Structure formats: structure tokens, C-alpha cells
XYZ file of C-alpha atoms in Angstrom:
195
model
C -15.982 65.400 22.351
C -13.240 65.381 19.762
C -11.643 68.720 18.999
C -9.755 68.871 15.706
C -9.824 72.638 15.160
C -10.315 75.582 17.490
C -11.571 78.955 16.353
C -9.633 81.778 17.980
C -11.013 85.307 18.240
C -8.494 87.998 19.142
C -7.349 91.508 18.440
C -5.371 92.935 15.544
C -3.418 94.914 18.144
C -1.062 93.619 20.814
C -2.442 95.604 23.752
C -0.356 97.302 26.408
C 0.558 94.340 28.608
C 3.211 91.978 27.191
C 1.274 89.060 28.695
C -1.319 89.388 25.924
C 1.031 88.683 23.019
C 2.867 86.053 25.067
C -0.370 84.188 25.829
C -1.473 84.424 22.176
C 1.774 82.917 20.907
C 1.688 80.222 23.606
C -1.904 79.327 22.716
C -0.970 78.797 19.072
C 2.061 76.749 20.085
C 0.078 74.603 22.522
C -2.656 73.872 19.990
C -0.043 72.880 17.411
C 1.728 70.559 19.856
C -1.653 69.039 20.747
C -2.417 68.309 17.095
C -5.261 70.836 17.019
C -5.646 73.174 14.062
C -6.088 76.920 14.489
C -8.876 78.805 12.731
C -8.457 82.558 13.126
C -9.055 85.903 11.450
C -6.204 85.609 8.962
C -4.205 88.646 10.011
C -0.436 88.951 10.363
C -0.481 91.657 13.034
C -1.354 91.945 16.704
C -2.548 88.958 18.689
C -3.862 87.410 15.476
C -0.369 87.256 14.053
C 1.021 85.935 17.352
C -1.472 83.042 17.501
C -0.697 82.068 13.907
C 3.059 82.358 14.434
C 2.911 80.258 17.591
C 1.131 77.485 15.723
C 3.252 77.714 12.570
C 6.551 77.767 14.484
C 5.521 74.488 16.095
C 4.365 72.651 12.970
C 0.656 73.394 13.394
C -2.068 73.737 10.801
C -3.543 77.221 10.490
C -6.589 78.379 8.574
C -7.164 82.096 8.184
C -10.541 83.593 7.328
C -10.275 87.162 6.134
C -12.477 89.577 4.193
C -11.148 90.718 0.841
C -10.911 94.380 1.864
C -8.372 93.443 4.563
C -6.363 91.379 2.069
C -6.264 94.471 -0.134
C -4.797 96.392 2.817
C -2.007 93.777 3.009
C -3.163 92.527 6.395
C -3.258 88.810 5.474
C -0.650 86.456 6.964
C 1.495 85.120 4.120
C 2.608 81.871 5.788
C -0.646 80.181 6.834
C -1.433 76.964 4.955
C -5.079 77.783 4.202
C -6.506 81.245 3.635
C -10.241 81.582 3.074
C -11.086 84.945 1.517
C -14.674 86.052 2.074
C -16.622 89.124 1.050
C -17.953 90.411 4.375
C -17.238 90.464 8.089
C -20.480 88.531 8.615
C -19.286 85.731 6.336
C -15.943 85.715 8.105
C -17.580 85.120 11.482
C -19.955 82.515 10.106
C -17.175 80.508 8.467
C -14.854 80.784 11.452
C -17.534 79.361 13.739
C -18.355 76.625 11.241
C -14.733 75.466 10.894
C -13.998 75.164 14.616
C -15.067 72.495 17.102
C -14.607 74.940 19.978
C -13.977 78.671 20.367
C -11.406 80.591 22.399
C -11.414 84.366 22.780
C -8.191 86.131 23.650
C -8.001 89.769 24.713
C -9.098 92.207 22.038
C -11.218 95.213 21.255
C -14.786 95.783 20.171
C -14.496 93.365 17.236
C -13.282 90.516 19.454
C -16.064 91.152 21.969
C -18.645 91.268 19.186
C -17.425 87.922 17.832
C -17.456 86.390 21.298
C -20.953 87.604 22.157
C -22.440 86.440 18.888
C -21.033 82.925 19.290
C -22.120 82.890 22.950
C -25.646 83.834 21.859
C -25.663 81.224 19.090
C -24.951 78.612 21.753
C -27.948 79.756 23.797
C -30.353 79.344 20.898
C -28.943 76.050 19.663
C -27.099 77.160 16.528
C -24.049 75.267 17.791
C -23.100 72.913 20.626
C -19.497 73.965 21.205
C -17.554 74.965 24.289
C -16.421 78.577 24.437
C -13.318 79.699 26.292
C -12.106 83.050 27.539
C -8.332 83.082 27.836
C -8.195 85.468 30.754
C -4.580 86.598 30.363
C -3.661 89.119 33.043
C -7.263 89.174 34.285
C -8.373 90.859 31.047
C -11.876 89.390 31.213
C -12.489 89.846 34.956
C -14.868 92.772 34.430
C -16.798 90.894 31.749
C -17.237 87.937 34.103
C -18.581 90.308 36.751
C -20.976 91.719 34.157
C -22.257 88.208 33.459
C -23.022 87.935 37.170
C -25.081 91.118 36.977
C -26.926 89.883 33.871
C -27.875 86.750 35.803
C -28.827 88.670 38.967
C -31.016 91.077 36.975
C -32.847 88.279 35.129
C -31.446 88.900 31.640
C -29.382 85.712 31.427
C -30.184 82.250 32.739
C -27.286 80.851 34.744
C -27.336 77.551 32.819
C -25.887 79.291 29.755
C -22.683 79.912 31.664
C -22.126 76.143 31.392
C -20.989 76.663 27.786
C -18.352 79.169 28.938
C -14.965 78.309 30.424
C -12.221 80.601 31.641
C -8.538 79.892 32.064
C -5.090 81.443 32.105
C -3.725 79.195 29.351
C -4.692 77.095 26.384
C -3.836 73.892 28.237
C -6.188 74.836 31.089
C -9.021 75.577 28.668
C -8.509 72.325 26.760
C -8.708 70.363 30.018
C -11.969 72.100 30.876
C -13.398 71.556 27.393
C -13.120 67.784 27.907
C -15.921 67.911 30.467
C -18.259 69.970 28.302
C -21.888 68.957 27.897
C -23.971 71.075 25.473
C -26.386 73.395 27.213
C -30.131 73.025 26.943
C -31.447 75.121 24.061
C -33.152 78.315 25.092
C -36.928 78.454 24.915
C -39.256 81.366 25.463
C -41.793 79.615 27.692
C -40.648 81.466 30.795
C -40.891 84.808 29.000
C -44.397 84.054 27.771
C -45.585 83.295 31.305
C -44.600 86.718 32.604
């Protein structure tokens, strides 16, 4: 599959471990050097700002998608080449997913997790056929990966849907893994109906 743009979900804070902001900047820089555009939440602060700065400092193309109320709070990055201003958080997520050929989630808070889980779910039900990556800087997502194991063990998640999800310590590792991606089979409810 050809990847021209990657949607990046991440926090508007930097977190406590310096590895988070370092990995965000490095991801933006690596995507720029690879000729891949960044689609992100449009902010100038936290890991969002670091991803954008990493790409911009290395000649990359960056598209921000930000709701108007955050622009009004002066949160928008002033240097990105394209800034899409939307009315709601829902529209932001929808457009971000639409503009990217793949998705990478960096460390972040509840908003980042919500974005990740919605896109993960959309993949299960066939609303997109894109690889999803967790950039597991400093082991940030280790507990989430263990939770996925429990969801599978307890019968709430079919293991095949993990085939849309890749983990790595860097953007270059995730891009290598994305090359082998095959879209997962769309979820049906036949098994549920039989029970």
C-alpha cells in the first residue's frame, strides 16, 4: 500500500518522561524525511506541537485539523502549511481519519485513547482499511496491550482484529511494519447470533 499521509493522534501535554516529546519530534522528522505528510490535531503545544515541529524543521508537509473553539484559545500552530478549522471534535476526528492513509497514536491522555479506540473500532466494522500503529515510547502502551489480551481471552475481541494494529518504538519501525499490512476481514455478527 502507498502511504502519502499519516494521521497522528497524540496529547496536548508533554508527559513526565522526556522520551515522549523526543519520540514525537523524531516521528515528525522521520515522516518528513520519508516524504510522508503529517495530519494531526493542529495544536502548537505538547506532543502535538513536537510532531508538527519535527516535520516542519525537516521540510515536511503538515496538515492540522482543529476545532474553532481551540483556535479561539490560541492553541493552533501558526507555522503549519494547511490548517483545517472544523466546528466539533467529532468532525475533527472524522476529517483526520479521512486525510490519512495510516494512523499512529503517540502517548497521550483520555482524548488520545478515545481517538485511537474509535479508529480501531472503525477498522473492525469496515469503515476503513488502514494500518494503525501504537508508538510505544518508554513502554507507554504496555498496559493497553495487556488489556487487549484480556479482551481476547474473555471473548470480547476476536484476535484477528489485532492484525490491523502494529506496535513499535519508532516511526521507522512502524513504517516497516505497515508495508506488510493486509486489511482485516470485516466484522460480522453471525457468531453473536448463534449464541
